[in-house]
Short mmCIF file of C-alpha atoms and ligand atoms in Angstrom, two decimals:
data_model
loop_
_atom_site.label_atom_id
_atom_site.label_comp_id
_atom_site.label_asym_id
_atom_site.label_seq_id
_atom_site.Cartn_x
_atom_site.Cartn_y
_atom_site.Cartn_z
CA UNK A 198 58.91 141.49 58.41
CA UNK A 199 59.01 145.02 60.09
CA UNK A 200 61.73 144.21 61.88
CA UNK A 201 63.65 143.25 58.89
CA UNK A 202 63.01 146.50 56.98
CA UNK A 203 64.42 148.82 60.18
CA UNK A 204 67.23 146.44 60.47
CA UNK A 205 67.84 146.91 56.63
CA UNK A 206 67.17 150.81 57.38
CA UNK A 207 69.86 150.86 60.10
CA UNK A 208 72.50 149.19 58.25
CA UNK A 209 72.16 151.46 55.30
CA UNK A 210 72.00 154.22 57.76
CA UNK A 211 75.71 153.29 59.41
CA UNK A 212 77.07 152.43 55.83
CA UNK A 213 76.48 155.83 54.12
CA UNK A 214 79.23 158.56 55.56
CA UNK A 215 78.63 160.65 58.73
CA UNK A 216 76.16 163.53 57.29
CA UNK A 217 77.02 167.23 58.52
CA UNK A 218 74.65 168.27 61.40
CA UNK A 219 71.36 169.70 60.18
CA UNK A 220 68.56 170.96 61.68
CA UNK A 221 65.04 170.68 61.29
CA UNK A 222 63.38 174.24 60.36
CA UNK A 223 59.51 174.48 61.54
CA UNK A 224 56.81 173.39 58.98
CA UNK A 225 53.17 173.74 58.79
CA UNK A 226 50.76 170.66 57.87
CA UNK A 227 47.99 171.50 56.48
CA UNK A 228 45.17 169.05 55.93
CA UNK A 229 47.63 165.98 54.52
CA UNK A 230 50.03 168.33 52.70
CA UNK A 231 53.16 171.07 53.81
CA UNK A 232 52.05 173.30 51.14
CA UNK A 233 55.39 175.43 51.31
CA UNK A 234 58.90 174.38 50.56
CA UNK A 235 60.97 173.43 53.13
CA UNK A 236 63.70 176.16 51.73
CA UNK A 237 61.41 178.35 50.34
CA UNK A 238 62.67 177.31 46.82
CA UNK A 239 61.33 174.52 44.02
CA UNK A 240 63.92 171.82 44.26
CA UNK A 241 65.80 170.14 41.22
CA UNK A 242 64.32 167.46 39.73
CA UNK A 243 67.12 165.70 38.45
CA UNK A 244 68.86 165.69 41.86
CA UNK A 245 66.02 163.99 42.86
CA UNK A 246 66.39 161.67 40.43
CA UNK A 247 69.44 160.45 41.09
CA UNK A 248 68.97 160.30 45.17
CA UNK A 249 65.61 158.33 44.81
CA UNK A 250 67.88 155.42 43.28
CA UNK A 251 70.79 156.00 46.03
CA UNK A 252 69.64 152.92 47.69
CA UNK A 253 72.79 153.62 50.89
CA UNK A 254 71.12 156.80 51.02
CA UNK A 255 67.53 157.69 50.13
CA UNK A 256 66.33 153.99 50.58
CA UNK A 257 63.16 154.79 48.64
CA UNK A 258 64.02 151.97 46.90
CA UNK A 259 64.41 149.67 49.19
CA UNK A 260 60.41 149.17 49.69
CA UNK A 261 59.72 150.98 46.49
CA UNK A 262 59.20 150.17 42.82
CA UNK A 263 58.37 152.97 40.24
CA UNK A 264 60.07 154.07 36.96
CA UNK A 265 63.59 154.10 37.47
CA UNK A 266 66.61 152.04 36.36
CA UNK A 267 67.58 148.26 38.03
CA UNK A 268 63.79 147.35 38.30
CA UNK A 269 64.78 143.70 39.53
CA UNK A 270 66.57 145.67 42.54
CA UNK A 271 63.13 147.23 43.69
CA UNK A 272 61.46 146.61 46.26
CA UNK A 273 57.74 145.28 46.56
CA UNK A 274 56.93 146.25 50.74
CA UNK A 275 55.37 149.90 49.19
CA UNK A 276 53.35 150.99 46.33
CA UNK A 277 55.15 151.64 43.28
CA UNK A 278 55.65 155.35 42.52
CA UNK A 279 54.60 155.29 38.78
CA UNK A 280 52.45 158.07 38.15
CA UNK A 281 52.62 159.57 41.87
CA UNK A 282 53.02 163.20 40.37
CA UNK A 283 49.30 163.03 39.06
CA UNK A 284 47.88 161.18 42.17
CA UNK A 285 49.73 163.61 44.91
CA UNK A 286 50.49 167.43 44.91
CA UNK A 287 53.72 168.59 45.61
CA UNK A 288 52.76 169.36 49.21
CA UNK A 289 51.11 165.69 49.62
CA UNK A 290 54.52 164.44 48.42
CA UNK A 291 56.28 166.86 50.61
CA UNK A 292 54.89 165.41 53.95
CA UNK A 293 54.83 161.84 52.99
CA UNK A 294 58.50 162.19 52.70
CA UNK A 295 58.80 164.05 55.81
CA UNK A 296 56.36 161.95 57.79
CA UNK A 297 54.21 159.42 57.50
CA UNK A 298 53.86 158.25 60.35
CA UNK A 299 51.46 161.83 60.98
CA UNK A 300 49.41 160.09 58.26
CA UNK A 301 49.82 156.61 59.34
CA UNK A 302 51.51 155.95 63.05
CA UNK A 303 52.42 152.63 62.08
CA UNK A 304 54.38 153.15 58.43
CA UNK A 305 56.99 151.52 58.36
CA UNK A 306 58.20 154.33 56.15
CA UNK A 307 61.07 156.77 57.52
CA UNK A 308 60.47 160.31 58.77
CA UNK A 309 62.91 161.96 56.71
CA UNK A 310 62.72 165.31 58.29
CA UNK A 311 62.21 164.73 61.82
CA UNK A 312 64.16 164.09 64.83
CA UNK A 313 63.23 161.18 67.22
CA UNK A 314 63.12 162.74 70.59
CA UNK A 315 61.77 159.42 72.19
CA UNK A 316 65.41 157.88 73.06
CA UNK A 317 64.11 154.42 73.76
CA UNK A 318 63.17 154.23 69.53
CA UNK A 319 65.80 151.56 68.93
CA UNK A 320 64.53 151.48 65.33
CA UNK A 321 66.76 154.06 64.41
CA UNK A 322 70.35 153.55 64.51
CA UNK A 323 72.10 155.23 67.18
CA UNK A 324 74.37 158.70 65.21
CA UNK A 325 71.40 159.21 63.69
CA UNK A 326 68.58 159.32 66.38
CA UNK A 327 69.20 163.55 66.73
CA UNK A 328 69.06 164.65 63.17
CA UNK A 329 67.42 164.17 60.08
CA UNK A 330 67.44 161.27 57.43
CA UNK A 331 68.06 164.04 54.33
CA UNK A 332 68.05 167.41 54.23
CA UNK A 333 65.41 169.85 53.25
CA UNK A 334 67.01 170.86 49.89
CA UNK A 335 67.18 166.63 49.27
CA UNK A 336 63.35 166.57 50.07
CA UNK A 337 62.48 169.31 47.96
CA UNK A 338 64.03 167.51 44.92
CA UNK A 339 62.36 164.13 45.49
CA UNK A 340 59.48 166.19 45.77
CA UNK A 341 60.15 167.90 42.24
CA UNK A 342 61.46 164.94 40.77
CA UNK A 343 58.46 162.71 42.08
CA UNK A 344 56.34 165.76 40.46
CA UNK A 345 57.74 164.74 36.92
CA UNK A 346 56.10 161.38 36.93
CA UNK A 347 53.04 161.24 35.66
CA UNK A 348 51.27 158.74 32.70
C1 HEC B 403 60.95 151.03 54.81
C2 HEC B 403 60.14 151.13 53.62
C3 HEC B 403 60.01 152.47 52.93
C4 HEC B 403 60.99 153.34 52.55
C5 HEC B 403 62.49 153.19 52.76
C6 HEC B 403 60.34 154.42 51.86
N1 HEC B 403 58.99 154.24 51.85
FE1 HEC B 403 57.63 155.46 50.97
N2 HEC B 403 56.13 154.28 51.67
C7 HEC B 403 56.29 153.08 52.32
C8 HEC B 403 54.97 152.50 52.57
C9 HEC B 403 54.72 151.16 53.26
C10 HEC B 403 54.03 153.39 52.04
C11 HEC B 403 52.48 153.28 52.04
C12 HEC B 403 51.93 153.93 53.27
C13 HEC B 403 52.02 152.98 54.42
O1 HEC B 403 51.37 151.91 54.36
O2 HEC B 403 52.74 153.28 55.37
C14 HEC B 403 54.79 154.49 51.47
C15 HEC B 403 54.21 155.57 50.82
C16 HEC B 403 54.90 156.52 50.10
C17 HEC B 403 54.29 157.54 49.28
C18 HEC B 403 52.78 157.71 49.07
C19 HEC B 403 52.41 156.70 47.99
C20 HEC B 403 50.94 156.67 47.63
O3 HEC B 403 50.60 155.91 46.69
O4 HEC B 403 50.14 157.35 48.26
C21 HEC B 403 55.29 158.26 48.72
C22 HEC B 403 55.15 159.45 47.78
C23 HEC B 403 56.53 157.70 49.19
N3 HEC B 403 56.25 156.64 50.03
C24 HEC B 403 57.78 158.16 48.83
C25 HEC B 403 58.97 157.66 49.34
C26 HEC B 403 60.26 158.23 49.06
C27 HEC B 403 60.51 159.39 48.12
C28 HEC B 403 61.17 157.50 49.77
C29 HEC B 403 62.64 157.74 49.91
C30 HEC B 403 63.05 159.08 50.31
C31 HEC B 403 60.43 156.46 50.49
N4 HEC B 403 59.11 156.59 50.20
C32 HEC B 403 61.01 155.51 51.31
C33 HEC B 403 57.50 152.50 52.69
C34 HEC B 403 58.74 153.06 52.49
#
C-alpha cells in the first residue's frame, strides 16, 4: 500500500506545473508545534480552503477525508480532518504540515516544507527532490483554514 500512495504522490507531483524555486526559511519546533508563522503573518483561510481540495496540488485529499466538497473523492489512508481546529493549535497544525515524519519517521504523509537532502529517497519524484512541496504562505493558509474547523 505505501508504495502505492508515493507512486500516486509522484504522479501528482509531475502533473501539476513546474513551481518557481523556493526556499526553505529556518523554523523552530517546539515541543510538537512551530509556534510562529512561517512568514511572520496569519495566512488566509479561504486560500486554504480551496488548496486543501486541489487534489494535483495539495494532495491532502488524497489520504484525507474531512468537511469539504466531493466526499466520495476522499480518501480513507488518514484521519479525517473534521474538527482538527479544536483538537490541534495552529502551531500543531503548522508542523504536521511541514513534517511529520519529526513526529512519526514512518508517515507516509509528505514533508511539505522540507527539502530531501538524502538523494537516494526515490519516493520523491525527481524536479522536486531540492525544494519544497508548497510554499510557506500555502502552509500558513491550510493552517488558518484547518483552524476554522471545529464542531
Ligand atoms: C500520502 C497520504 C497523506 C497526504 C497526501 C496528506 N496526509 Fe496528512 N496525514 C496522513 C496520515 C497517515 C496521518 C496520521 C499520522 C500518521 O499516521 O502518519 C496524517 C495526519 C495529518 C494531520 C494530523 C491529524 C490528527 O488527527 O492528528 C493533519 C492536520 C494533516 N495530516 C493534514 C494534512 C494536510 C493539510 C495535507 C495536505 C497539505 C495532508 N495532511 C496530506 C497522510 C497524509
Amino acid at each position: 500500500m505505501k508504495w502505492l500512495v508515493w507512486a500516486l504522490f509522484a504522479s501528482a507531483s509531475v502533473a501539476s506545473a513546474t513551481p518557481p524555486v523556493q526556499s526553505v526559511s529556518p523554523y523552530a519546533v517546539v515541543g510538537d508545534a512551530i509556534e510562529k508563522s512561517l512568514t511572520g503573518q496569519a495566512g488566509d483561510p479561504s486560500r486554504g480552503a480551496e488548496l486543501i481540495q486541489q487534489r494535483h496540488k495539495s494532495l491532502c485529499v488524497l489520504c484525507h477525508s474531512g468537511p469539504f466538497p466531493d466526499p466520495h473523492l476522499q480518501g480513507t489512508l488518514a484521519p479525517d480532518l473534521t474538527g482538527i481546529g479544536e483538537r490541534l493549535s495552529a502551531g500543531q497544525l503548522r508542523l504536521r504540515i511541514v513534517d511529520m515524519k519529526r513526529l512519526k519517521p514512518d508517515s507516509i504523509m509528505p514533508t511539505y516544507y522540507g527539502i530531501v537532502t538524502n538523494g537516494k529517497d526515490t519516493r520523491i519524484a525527481e524536479g522536486w527532490r531540492d525544494k519544497p512541496v508548497l510554499t510557506a504562505e500555502e502552509i500558513e493558509d491550510l493552517v488558518a483554514y484547518l483552524r476554522t474547523l471545529r464542531p
